[in-house]
CSV table of C-alpha atoms in Angstrom, one decimal:
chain,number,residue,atom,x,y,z
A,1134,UNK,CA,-16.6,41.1,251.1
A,1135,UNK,CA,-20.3,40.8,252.4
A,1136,UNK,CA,-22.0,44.2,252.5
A,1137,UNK,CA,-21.9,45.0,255.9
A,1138,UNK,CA,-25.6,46.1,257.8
A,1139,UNK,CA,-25.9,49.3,259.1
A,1140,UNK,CA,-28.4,51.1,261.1
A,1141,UNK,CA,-31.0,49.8,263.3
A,1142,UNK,CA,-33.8,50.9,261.2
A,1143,UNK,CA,-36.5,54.1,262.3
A,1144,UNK,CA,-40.0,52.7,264.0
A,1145,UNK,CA,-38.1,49.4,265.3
A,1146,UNK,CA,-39.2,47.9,268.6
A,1147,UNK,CA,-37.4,49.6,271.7
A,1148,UNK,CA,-34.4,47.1,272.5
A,1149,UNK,CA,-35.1,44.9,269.4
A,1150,UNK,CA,-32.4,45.6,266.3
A,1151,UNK,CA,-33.2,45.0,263.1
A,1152,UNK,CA,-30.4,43.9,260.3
A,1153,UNK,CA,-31.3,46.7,257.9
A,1154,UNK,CA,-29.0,48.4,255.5
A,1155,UNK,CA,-29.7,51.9,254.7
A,1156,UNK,CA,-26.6,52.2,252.1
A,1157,UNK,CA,-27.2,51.9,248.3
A,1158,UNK,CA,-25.9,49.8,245.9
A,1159,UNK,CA,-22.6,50.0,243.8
A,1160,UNK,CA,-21.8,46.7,242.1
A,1161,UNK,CA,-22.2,44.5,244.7
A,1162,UNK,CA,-21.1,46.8,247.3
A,1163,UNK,CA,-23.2,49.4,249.3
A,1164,UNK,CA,-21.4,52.6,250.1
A,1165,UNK,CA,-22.6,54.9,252.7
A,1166,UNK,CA,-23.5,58.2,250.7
A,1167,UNK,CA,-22.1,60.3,253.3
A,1168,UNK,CA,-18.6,58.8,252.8
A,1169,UNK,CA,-19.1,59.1,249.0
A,1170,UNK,CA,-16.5,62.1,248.1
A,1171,UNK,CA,-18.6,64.2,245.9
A,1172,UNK,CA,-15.9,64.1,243.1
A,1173,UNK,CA,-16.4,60.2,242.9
A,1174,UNK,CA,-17.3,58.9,239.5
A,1175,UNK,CA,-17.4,55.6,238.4
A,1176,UNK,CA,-13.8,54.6,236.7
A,1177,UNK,CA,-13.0,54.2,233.0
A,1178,UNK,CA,-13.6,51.2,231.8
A,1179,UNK,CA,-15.9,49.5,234.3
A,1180,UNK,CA,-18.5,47.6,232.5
A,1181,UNK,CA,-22.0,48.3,234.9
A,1182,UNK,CA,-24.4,45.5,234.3
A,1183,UNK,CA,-26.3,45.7,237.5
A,1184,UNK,CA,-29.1,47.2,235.8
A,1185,UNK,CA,-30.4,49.0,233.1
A,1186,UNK,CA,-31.6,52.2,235.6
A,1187,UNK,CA,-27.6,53.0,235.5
A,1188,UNK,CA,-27.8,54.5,232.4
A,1189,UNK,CA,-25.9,58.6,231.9
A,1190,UNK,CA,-28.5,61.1,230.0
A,1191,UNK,CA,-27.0,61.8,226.6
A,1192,UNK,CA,-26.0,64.8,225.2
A,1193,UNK,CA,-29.8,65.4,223.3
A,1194,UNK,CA,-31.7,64.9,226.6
A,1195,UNK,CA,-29.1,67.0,228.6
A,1196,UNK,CA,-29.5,69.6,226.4
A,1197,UNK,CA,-33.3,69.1,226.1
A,1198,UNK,CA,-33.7,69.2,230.0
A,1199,UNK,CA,-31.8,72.6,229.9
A,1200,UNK,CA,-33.9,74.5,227.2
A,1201,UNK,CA,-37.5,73.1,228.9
A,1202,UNK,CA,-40.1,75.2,228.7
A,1203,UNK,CA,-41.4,74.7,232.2
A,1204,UNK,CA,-44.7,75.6,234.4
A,1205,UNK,CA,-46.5,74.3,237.7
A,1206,UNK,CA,-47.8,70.4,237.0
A,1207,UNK,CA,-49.8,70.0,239.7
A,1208,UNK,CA,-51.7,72.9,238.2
A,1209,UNK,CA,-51.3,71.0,234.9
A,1210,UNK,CA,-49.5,74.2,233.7
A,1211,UNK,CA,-46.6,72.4,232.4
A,1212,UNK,CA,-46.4,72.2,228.8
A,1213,UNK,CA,-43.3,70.0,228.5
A,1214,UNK,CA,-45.4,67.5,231.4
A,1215,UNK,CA,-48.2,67.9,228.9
A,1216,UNK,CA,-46.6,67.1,225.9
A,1217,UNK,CA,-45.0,63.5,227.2
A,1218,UNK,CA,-48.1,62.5,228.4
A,1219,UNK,CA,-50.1,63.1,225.5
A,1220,UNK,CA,-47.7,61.4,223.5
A,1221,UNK,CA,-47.2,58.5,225.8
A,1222,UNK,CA,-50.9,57.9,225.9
A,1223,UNK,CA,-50.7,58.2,221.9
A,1224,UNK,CA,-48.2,55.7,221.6
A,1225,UNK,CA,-50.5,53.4,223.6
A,1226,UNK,CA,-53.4,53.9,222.6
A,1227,UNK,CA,-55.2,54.9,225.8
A,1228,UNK,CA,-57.1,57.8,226.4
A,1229,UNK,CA,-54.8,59.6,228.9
A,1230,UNK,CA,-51.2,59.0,230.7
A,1231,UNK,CA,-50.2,60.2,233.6
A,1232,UNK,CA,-46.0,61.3,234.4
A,1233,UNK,CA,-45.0,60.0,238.2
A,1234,UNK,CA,-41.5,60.0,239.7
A,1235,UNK,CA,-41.3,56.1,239.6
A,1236,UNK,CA,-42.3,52.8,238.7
A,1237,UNK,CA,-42.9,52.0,242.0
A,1238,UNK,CA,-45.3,54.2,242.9
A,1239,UNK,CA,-46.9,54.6,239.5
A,1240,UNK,CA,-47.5,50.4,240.0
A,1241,UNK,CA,-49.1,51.6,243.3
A,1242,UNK,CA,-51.2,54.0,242.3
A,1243,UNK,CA,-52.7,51.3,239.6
A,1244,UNK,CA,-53.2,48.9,242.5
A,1245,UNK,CA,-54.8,51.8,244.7
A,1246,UNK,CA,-57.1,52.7,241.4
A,1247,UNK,CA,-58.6,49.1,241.1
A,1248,UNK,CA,-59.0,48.1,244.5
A,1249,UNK,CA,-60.5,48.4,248.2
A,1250,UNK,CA,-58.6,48.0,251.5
A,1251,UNK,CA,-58.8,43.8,252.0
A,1252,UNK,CA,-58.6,43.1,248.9
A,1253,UNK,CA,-56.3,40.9,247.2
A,1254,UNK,CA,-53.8,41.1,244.3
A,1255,UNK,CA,-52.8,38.0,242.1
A,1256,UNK,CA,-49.4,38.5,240.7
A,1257,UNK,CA,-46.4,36.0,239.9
A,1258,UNK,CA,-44.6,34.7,243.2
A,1259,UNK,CA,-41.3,36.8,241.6
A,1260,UNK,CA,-43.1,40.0,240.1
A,1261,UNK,CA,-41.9,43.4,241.2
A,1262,UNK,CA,-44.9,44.4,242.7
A,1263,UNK,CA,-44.6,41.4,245.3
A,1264,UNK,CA,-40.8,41.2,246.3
A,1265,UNK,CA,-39.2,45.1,245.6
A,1266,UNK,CA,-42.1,47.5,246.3
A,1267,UNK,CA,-41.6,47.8,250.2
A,1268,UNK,CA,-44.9,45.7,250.6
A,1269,UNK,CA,-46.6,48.6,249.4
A,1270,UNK,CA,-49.9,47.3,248.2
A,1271,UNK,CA,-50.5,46.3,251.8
A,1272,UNK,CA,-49.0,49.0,253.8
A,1273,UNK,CA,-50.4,52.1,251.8
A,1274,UNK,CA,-53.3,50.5,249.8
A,1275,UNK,CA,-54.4,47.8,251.9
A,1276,UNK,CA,-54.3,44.9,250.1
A,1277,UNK,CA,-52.6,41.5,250.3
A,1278,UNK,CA,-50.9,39.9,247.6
A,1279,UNK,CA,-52.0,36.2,246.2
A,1280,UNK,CA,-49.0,34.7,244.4
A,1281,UNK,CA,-49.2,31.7,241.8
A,1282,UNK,CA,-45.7,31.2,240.2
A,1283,UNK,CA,-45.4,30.6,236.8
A,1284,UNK,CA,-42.9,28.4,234.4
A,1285,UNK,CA,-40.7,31.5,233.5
A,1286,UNK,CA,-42.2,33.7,235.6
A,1287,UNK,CA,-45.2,33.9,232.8
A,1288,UNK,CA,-48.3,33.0,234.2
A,1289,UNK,CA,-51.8,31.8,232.5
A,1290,UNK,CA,-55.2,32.1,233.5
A,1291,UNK,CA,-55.7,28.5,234.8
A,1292,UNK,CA,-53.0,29.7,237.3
A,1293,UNK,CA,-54.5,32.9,237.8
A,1294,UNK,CA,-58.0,31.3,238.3
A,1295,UNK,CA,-57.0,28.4,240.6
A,1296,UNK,CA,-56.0,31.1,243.5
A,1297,UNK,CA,-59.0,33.5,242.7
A,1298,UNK,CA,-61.0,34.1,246.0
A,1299,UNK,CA,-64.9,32.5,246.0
A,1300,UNK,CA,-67.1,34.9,246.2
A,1301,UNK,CA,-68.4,34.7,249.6
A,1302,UNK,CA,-68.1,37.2,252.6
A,1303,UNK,CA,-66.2,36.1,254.8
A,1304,UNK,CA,-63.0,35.9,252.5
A,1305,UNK,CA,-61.1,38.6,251.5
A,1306,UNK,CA,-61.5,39.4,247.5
A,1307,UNK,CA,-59.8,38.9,244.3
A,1308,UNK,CA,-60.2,42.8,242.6
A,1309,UNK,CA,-57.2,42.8,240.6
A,1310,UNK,CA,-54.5,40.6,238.5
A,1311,UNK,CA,-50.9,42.3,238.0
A,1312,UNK,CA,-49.0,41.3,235.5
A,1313,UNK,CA,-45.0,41.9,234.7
A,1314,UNK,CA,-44.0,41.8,231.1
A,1315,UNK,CA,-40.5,41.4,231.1
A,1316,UNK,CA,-40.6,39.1,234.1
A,1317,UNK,CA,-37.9,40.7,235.6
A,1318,UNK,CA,-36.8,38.1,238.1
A,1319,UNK,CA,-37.3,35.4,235.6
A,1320,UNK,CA,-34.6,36.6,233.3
A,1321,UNK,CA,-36.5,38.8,231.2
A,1322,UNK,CA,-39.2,36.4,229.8
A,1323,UNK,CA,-41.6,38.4,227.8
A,1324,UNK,CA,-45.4,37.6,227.1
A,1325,UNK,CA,-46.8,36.5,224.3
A,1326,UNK,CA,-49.5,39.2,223.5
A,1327,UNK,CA,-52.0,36.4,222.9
A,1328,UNK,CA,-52.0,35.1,226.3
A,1329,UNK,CA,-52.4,38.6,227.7
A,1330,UNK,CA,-55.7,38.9,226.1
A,1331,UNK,CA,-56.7,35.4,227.2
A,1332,UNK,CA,-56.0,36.5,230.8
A,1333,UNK,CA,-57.3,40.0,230.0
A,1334,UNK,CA,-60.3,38.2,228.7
A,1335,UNK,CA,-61.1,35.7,231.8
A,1336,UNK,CA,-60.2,38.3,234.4
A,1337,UNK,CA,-62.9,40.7,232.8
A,1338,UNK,CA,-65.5,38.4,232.8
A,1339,UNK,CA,-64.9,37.0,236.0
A,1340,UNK,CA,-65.2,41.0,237.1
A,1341,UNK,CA,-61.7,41.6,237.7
A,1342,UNK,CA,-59.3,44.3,236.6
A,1343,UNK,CA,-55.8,43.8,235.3
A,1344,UNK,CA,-52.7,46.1,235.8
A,1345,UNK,CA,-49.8,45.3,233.5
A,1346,UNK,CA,-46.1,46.2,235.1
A,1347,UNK,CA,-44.7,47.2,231.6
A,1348,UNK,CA,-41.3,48.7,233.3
A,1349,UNK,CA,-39.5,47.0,230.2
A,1350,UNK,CA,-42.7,46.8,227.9
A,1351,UNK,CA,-40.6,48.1,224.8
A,1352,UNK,CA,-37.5,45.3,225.0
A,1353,UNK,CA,-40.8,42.9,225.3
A,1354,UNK,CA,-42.2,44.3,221.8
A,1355,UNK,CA,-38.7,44.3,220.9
A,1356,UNK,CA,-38.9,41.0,221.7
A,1357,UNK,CA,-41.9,40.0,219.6
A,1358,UNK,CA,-41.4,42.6,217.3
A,1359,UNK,CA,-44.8,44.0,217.8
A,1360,UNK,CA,-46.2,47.4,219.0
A,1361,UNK,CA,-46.8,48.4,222.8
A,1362,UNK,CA,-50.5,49.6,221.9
A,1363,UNK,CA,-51.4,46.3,220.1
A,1364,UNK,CA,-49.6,44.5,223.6
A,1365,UNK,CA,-51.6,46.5,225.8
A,1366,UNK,CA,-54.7,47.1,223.8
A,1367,UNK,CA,-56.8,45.1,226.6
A,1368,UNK,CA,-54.9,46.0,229.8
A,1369,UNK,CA,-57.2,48.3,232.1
A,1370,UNK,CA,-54.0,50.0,233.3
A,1371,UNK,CA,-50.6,50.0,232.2
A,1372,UNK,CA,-46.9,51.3,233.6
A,1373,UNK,CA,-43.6,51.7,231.9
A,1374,UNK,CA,-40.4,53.0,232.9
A,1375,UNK,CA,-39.0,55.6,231.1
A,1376,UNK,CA,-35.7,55.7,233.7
A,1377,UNK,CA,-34.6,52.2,232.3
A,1378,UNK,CA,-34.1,50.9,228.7
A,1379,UNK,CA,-35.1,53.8,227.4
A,1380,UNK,CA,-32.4,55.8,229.4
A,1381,UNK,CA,-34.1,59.0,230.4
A,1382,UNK,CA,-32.8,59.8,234.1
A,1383,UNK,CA,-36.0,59.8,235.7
A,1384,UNK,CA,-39.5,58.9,235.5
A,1385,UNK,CA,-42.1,56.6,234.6
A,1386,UNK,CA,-46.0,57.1,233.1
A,1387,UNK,CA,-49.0,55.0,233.8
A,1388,UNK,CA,-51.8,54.8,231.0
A,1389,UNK,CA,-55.0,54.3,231.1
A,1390,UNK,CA,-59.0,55.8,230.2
A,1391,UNK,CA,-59.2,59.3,231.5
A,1392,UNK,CA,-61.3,58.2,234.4
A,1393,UNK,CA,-58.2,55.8,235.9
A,1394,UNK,CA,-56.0,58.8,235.4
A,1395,UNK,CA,-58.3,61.2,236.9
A,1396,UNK,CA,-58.1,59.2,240.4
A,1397,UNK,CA,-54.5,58.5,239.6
A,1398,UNK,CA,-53.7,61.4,239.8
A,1399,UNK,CA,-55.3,62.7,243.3
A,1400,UNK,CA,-53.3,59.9,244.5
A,1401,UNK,CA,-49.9,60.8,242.6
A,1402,UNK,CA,-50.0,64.0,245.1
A,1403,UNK,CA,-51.5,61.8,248.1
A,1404,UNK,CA,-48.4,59.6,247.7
A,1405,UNK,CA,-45.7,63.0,247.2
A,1406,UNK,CA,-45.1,62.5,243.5
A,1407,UNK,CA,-46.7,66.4,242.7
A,1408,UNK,CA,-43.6,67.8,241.3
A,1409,UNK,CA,-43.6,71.5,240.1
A,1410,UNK,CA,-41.6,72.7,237.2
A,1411,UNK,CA,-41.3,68.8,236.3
A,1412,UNK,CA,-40.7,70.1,232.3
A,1413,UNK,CA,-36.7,69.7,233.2
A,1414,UNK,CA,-37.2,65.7,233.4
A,1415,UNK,CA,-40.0,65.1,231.0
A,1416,UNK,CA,-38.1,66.5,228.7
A,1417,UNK,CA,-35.6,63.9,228.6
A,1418,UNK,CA,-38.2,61.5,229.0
A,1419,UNK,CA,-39.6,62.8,225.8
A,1420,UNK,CA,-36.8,62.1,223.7
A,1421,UNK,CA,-36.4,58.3,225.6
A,1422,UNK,CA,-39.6,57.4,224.2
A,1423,UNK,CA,-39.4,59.3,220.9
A,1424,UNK,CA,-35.7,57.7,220.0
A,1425,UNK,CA,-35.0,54.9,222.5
A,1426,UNK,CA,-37.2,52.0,221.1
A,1427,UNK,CA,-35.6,51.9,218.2
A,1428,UNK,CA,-32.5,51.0,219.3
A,1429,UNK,CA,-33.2,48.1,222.1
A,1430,UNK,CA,-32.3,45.6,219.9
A,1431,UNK,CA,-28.2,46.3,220.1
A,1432,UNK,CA,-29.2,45.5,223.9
A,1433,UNK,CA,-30.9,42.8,223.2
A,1434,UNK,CA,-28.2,41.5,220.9
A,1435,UNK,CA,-25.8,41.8,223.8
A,1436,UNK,CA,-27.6,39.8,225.9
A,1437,UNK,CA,-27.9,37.6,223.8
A,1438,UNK,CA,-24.3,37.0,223.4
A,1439,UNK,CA,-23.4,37.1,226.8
A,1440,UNK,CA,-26.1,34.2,227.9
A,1441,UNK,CA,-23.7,32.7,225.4
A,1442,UNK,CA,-20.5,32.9,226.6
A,1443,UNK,CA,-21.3,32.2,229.9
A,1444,UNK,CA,-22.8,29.0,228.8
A,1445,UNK,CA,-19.5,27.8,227.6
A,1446,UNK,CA,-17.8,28.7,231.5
A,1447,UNK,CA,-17.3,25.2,233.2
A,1448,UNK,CA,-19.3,26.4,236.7
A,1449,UNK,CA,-21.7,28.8,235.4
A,1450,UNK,CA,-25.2,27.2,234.3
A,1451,UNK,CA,-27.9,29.3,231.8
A,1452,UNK,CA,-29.6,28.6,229.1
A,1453,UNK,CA,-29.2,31.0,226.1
A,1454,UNK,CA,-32.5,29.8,224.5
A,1455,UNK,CA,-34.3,31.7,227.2
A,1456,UNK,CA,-32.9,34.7,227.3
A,1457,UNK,CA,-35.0,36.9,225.0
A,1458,UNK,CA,-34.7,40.7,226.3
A,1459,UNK,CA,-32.0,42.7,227.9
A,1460,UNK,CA,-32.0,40.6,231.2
A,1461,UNK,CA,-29.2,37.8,231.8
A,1462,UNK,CA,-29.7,35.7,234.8
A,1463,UNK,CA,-27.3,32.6,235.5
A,1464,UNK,CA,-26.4,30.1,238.2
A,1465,UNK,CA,-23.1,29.6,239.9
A,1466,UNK,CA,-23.5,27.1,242.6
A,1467,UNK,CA,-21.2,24.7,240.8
A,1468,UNK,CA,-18.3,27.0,241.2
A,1469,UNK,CA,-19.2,26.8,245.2
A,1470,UNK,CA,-19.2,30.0,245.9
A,1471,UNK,CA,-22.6,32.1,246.6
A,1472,UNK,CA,-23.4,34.9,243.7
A,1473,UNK,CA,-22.5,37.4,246.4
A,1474,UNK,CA,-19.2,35.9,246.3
A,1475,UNK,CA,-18.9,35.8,242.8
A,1476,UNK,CA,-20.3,39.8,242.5
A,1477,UNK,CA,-17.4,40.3,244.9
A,1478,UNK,CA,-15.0,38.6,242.9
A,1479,UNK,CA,-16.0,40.2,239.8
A,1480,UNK,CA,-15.9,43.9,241.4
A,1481,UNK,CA,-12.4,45.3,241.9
A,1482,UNK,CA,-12.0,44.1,238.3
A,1483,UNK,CA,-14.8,46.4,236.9
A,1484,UNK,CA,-17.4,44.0,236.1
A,1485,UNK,CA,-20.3,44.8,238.1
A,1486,UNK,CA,-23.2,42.8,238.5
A,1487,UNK,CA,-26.0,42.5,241.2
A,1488,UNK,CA,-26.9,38.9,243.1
A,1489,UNK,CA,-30.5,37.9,242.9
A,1490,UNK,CA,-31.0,34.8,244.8
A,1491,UNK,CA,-28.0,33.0,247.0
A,1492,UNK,CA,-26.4,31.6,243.9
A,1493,UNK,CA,-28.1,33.7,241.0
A,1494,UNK,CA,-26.1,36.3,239.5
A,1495,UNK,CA,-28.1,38.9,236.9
A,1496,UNK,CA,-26.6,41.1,233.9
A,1497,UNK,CA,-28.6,44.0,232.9
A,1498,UNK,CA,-27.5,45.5,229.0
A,1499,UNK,CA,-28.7,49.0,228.1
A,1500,UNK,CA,-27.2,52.1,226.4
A,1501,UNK,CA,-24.3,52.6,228.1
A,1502,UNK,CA,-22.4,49.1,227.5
A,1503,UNK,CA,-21.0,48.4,224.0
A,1504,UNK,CA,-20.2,45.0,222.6
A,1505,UNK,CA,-17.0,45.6,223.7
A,1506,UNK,CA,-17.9,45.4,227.2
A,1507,UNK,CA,-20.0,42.4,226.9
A,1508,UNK,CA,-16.4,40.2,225.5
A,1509,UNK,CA,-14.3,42.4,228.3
A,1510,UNK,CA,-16.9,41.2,230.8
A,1511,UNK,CA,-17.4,37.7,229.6
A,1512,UNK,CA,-13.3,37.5,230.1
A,1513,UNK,CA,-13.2,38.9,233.7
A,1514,UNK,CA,-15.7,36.5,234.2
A,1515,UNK,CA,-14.3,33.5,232.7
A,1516,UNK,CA,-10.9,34.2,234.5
A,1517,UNK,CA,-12.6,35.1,238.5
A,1518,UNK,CA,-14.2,31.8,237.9
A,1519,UNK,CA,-11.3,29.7,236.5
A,1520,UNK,CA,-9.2,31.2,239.8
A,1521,UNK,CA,-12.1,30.4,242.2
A,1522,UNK,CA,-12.3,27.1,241.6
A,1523,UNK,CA,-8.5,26.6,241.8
A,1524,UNK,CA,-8.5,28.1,245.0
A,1525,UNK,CA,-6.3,31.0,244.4
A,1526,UNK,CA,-6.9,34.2,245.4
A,1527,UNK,CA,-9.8,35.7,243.2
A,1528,UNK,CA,-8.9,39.7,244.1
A,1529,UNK,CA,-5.0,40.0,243.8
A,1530,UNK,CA,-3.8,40.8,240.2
A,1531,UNK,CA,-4.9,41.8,237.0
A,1532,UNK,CA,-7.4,40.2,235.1
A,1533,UNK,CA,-7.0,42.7,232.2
């Protein structure tokens, strides 16, 4: 079933509706909160690959987040705050890091750093910072973004240079190049470090700054089995998630000199993100980057071996060559049904996965799905698509 819109939407138009859903996301599905019974859990068995951000704490990070040794971080009195982002900047190599509530904003804060309202920001026509930030780089920092798309969502500088602004004063201005490594909406494509310093490079002597979207930065050194400070070594400003592959429940850190995280952080508080005793989620945060790295390669195995077996489903279309990091994205318009269809389908028997384009479906591995939910999911999947293109019923009966 198609998730149904609710709500007009605050600061419409008077008389004009707007198709906006305020519900969140639960395999294909959004649920009202409100009619969420509080007791609701996800079942046994379901096999959640709508994204990596799913992930449950574990038993280390719960207990860490209980025994915190806490104090006020916006008076940058909390030791625990303190202790991540010394060690995340460590682990970079930077000269300071900074702990904010999401990627989202710590992404924003970058852009707000580097630029001027009217400027413009040259990112990939799929990057995160252009299609799932809310349009925040224009609404809140002013700025437009200038999209080039690259083969595998991995662009190079002659792309990047071709849509640079001249420098002349009646256009706007190029002050900034964001880059996404994994390419999220390309299936997880990872970049090779070398052509980040050839864009790093360029962009610097052409007097332009460059922000680098690591959200999944360690499955891309997974990836290339190098080391996030070497990746990064010439990025002015860097972000990773610590809420995804790393599985802490919240929380991302941006990284940078001391100067970018001195600004970043007056506009961490102009943007909310001043949290208080924040020690209780740093703390789990601590131990995702301490101990999570070293084990993103059972995810990345597990990718692996799903881009596998759904190459082998008569309907479904991927390439497993491509897929090098914990992100699965495949086709299904020769089954003939859209991917929300097909998320539908898959659903009630406790596969869930998350539609990315009108017949692109994506699996996300992390943590919290064995290899034995891969093959379960890779069945389910075989068997909904069999029965859709027969005609039958996809929903009624077990699919085991």
């Amino acid at each position: 079933m198609r998730p149904k819109w609710v709500g007009a939407g605050a600061g419409r138009r008077d008389g004009e509706e707007k198709n906006m859903s305020y519900t969140v996301a639960k395999g294909n599905q959004r649920v009202d909160p409100d009619q969420v019974a509080e007791a609701d859990k996800i079942p046994a068995g379901v096999v959640d690959l709508r994204s990596d951000t799913v992930t449950r704490p574990t038993a280390e990070m719960r207990r860490a987040m209980a025994e915190a040794e806490v104090g006020d971080d916006v008076y940058g009195e909390d030791p625990t705050v303190n202790r991540l982002e010394k060690r995340a900047a460590e682990i970079f190599g930077k000269e300071a890091a900074l702990f904010v509530p999401t990627g989202c904003m710590g992404n924003l804060i970058g852009i707000k750093v580097w630029t001027h309202h009217g400027d413009e920001v040259i990112c990939e026509e799929r990057s995160h910072v252009n299609l799932y930030e809310l349009a925040s780089m224009s609404a809140i920092a002013g700025c437009m973004p200038r999209v080039a798309r690259g083969e595998d969502g991995i662009l190079t500088w002659k792309q990047i240079e071709s849509v640079i602004r001249p420098k002349i004063y009646y256009d706007s201005q190029t002050a900034l190049v964001c880059l996404e490594n994994t390419s999220n909406m390309a299936g997880g494509t990872v970049y090779p470090t070398a052509l980040v310093e050839d864009i790093c490079d360029h962009a610097h002597a052409a007097g332009l700054k460059v922000h680098l979207d690591g959200a999944r930065i360690f499955n891309a050194a997974t990836a290339l089995g190098d080391n996030v400070a070497h990746m990064t070594r010439k990025v002015d400003s860097v972000m990773f998630c610590l809420s995804k592959g790393l599985g802490a429940p919240v929380g991302s850190m941006i990284a940078g000199t001391k100067a970018f995280i001195e600004k970043g952080r007056v506009y961490r508080k102009m943007f909310g993100g001043g949290m208080r005793q924040a020690g209780v989620i740093a703390a789990a945060g601590l131990i995702a980057l301490e101990k999570s790295p070293a084990r993103l390669h059972i995810d990345q195995e597990n990718a692996k071996r799903l881009a596998e077996g759904i190459a082998e489903i008569p309907g479904l279309t991927i390439d497993p060559k491509k897929v090098c990091s914990n992100i699965v994205i495949f086709d299904c318009s020769k089954t003939g049904k859209t991917a929300v269809e097909l998320c539908d389908a898959l659903y009630p028997h406790g596969v869930w996965a998350q539609e990315t384009a009108l017949h692109a479906v994506r699996f996300v591995t992390h943590c919290d799905v064995d290899r034995a939910g891969v093959e379960r999911a890779l069945v389910v999947l075989k068997k909904v698509v069999a029965t859709k293109q027969h005609g039958e019923a996809a929903r009624g009966g077990s699919l085991g």
